[in-house]
């Protein structure tokens, strides 16, 4: 990528460092969208041997770019996000992706389409990790930062996304056990 185009893309992506999520870190501050994206990418890196049939490089790319739309809209918690919010985020994201040089424009469109369809093993892995990381972060944050609905939501959030894989199902079960221990503090 030509240096100016690269810098322009990085300036947009930098917004994710300041875009906070509703979840808190273990240190008591709001987590950024960039931190969430980094950690699901790290999760994909660590589990790559569990999925020899998958293109884990593609999963890493999906994890890395999955929330870039939030550069334009900020984070809206999944339980508050409407169809209108989804459509606005997608419209703004695709307008930005269309400004990128080739081959990035075409590759990112293809990745976003694949992630949205959630039919490939790669897209399913990415989405399961995306959901699971949110619960892991909640488990690491102080219980006082949880909203009322998260006491039940965090017990099951993402189980449906992990169900396709015995490994991810076992991982989600371990995450649930952490949630249950956390709730015992209440």
GROMACS .gro file of C-alpha atoms in nm, residues 76-179:
model
  104
   76UNK     CA    1  -2.325  -0.013   2.085
   77UNK     CA    2  -2.369  -0.313   2.317
   78UNK     CA    3  -2.520  -0.612   2.137
   79UNK     CA    4  -2.826  -0.604   2.361
   80UNK     CA    5  -2.895  -0.239   2.263
   81UNK     CA    6  -2.798  -0.252   1.895
   82UNK     CA    7  -3.090  -0.219   1.654
   83UNK     CA    8  -3.120  -0.324   1.292
   84UNK     CA    9  -3.100   0.046   1.204
   85UNK     CA   10  -2.773   0.073   1.399
   86UNK     CA   11  -2.636  -0.231   1.213
   87UNK     CA   12  -2.731  -0.089   0.875
   88UNK     CA   13  -2.581   0.254   0.952
   89UNK     CA   14  -2.254   0.098   1.071
   90UNK     CA   15  -2.233  -0.124   0.762
   91UNK     CA   16  -2.310   0.165   0.527
   92UNK     CA   17  -2.039   0.387   0.681
   93UNK     CA   18  -1.788   0.102   0.694
   94UNK     CA   19  -1.840   0.003   0.333
   95UNK     CA   20  -1.817   0.367   0.220
   96UNK     CA   21  -1.476   0.382   0.388
   97UNK     CA   22  -1.363   0.041   0.257
   98UNK     CA   23  -1.453   0.161  -0.093
   99UNK     CA   24  -1.186   0.434  -0.058
  100UNK     CA   25  -0.910   0.182   0.010
  101UNK     CA   26  -0.671   0.082  -0.268
  102UNK     CA   27  -0.676  -0.263  -0.421
  103UNK     CA   28  -0.635  -0.540  -0.323
  104UNK     CA   29  -0.749  -0.432   0.025
  105UNK     CA   30  -1.086  -0.302  -0.090
  106UNK     CA   31  -1.183  -0.630  -0.254
  107UNK     CA   32  -1.035  -0.846   0.022
  108UNK     CA   33  -1.210  -0.656   0.300
  109UNK     CA   34  -1.544  -0.665   0.118
  110UNK     CA   35  -1.505  -1.041   0.079
  111UNK     CA   36  -1.410  -1.087   0.445
  112UNK     CA   37  -1.702  -0.875   0.570
  113UNK     CA   38  -1.945  -1.064   0.344
  114UNK     CA   39  -1.812  -1.398   0.468
  115UNK     CA   40  -1.829  -1.286   0.831
  116UNK     CA   41  -2.188  -1.167   0.788
  117UNK     CA   42  -2.299  -1.493   0.622
  118UNK     CA   43  -2.132  -1.699   0.897
  119UNK     CA   44  -2.130  -2.013   0.682
  120UNK     CA   45  -1.759  -2.095   0.667
  121UNK     CA   46  -1.566  -2.250   0.953
  122UNK     CA   47  -1.346  -1.939   0.959
  123UNK     CA   48  -1.641  -1.703   1.005
  124UNK     CA   49  -1.790  -1.929   1.270
  125UNK     CA   50  -1.462  -1.934   1.465
  126UNK     CA   51  -1.429  -1.556   1.448
  127UNK     CA   52  -1.786  -1.499   1.571
  128UNK     CA   53  -1.756  -1.747   1.856
  129UNK     CA   54  -1.437  -1.576   1.973
  130UNK     CA   55  -1.595  -1.232   1.940
  131UNK     CA   56  -1.883  -1.330   2.168
  132UNK     CA   57  -1.667  -1.525   2.411
  133UNK     CA   58  -1.411  -1.250   2.458
  134UNK     CA   59  -1.685  -1.013   2.572
  135UNK     CA   60  -1.786  -1.256   2.846
  136UNK     CA   61  -1.423  -1.321   2.943
  137UNK     CA   62  -1.375  -0.946   2.982
  138UNK     CA   63  -1.686  -0.919   3.196
  139UNK     CA   64  -1.556  -1.202   3.412
  140UNK     CA   65  -1.233  -1.006   3.462
  141UNK     CA   66  -1.407  -0.679   3.546
  142UNK     CA   67  -1.551  -0.583   3.880
  143UNK     CA   68  -1.902  -0.719   3.928
  144UNK     CA   69  -2.024  -0.369   4.014
  145UNK     CA   70  -1.968  -0.270   3.649
  146UNK     CA   71  -2.217  -0.527   3.515
  147UNK     CA   72  -2.559  -0.414   3.403
  148UNK     CA   73  -2.857  -0.599   3.547
  149UNK     CA   74  -2.921  -0.801   3.229
  150UNK     CA   75  -2.561  -0.923   3.218
  151UNK     CA   76  -2.609  -1.141   3.525
  152UNK     CA   77  -2.809  -1.383   3.309
  153UNK     CA   78  -2.674  -1.289   2.963
  154UNK     CA   79  -2.313  -1.371   3.050
  155UNK     CA   80  -2.411  -1.727   3.144
  156UNK     CA   81  -2.522  -1.810   2.790
  157UNK     CA   82  -2.397  -1.535   2.555
  158UNK     CA   83  -2.226  -1.692   2.255
  159UNK     CA   84  -2.303  -2.055   2.339
  160UNK     CA   85  -2.495  -2.083   2.013
  161UNK     CA   86  -2.193  -1.948   1.821
  162UNK     CA   87  -1.956  -2.200   1.981
  163UNK     CA   88  -2.187  -2.501   1.940
  164UNK     CA   89  -2.045  -2.604   1.600
  165UNK     CA   90  -1.710  -2.698   1.755
  166UNK     CA   91  -1.635  -2.939   2.041
  167UNK     CA   92  -1.327  -2.733   2.132
  168UNK     CA   93  -1.512  -2.400   2.137
  169UNK     CA   94  -1.798  -2.560   2.328
  170UNK     CA   95  -1.550  -2.675   2.593
  171UNK     CA   96  -1.392  -2.330   2.602
  172UNK     CA   97  -1.733  -2.166   2.638
  173UNK     CA   98  -1.812  -2.407   2.923
  174UNK     CA   99  -1.492  -2.301   3.102
  175UNK     CA  100  -1.587  -1.936   3.052
  176UNK     CA  101  -1.931  -2.009   3.198
  177UNK     CA  102  -1.768  -2.170   3.502
  178UNK     CA  103  -1.574  -1.846   3.554
  179UNK     CA  104  -1.900  -1.651   3.523
   0.00000   0.00000   0.00000
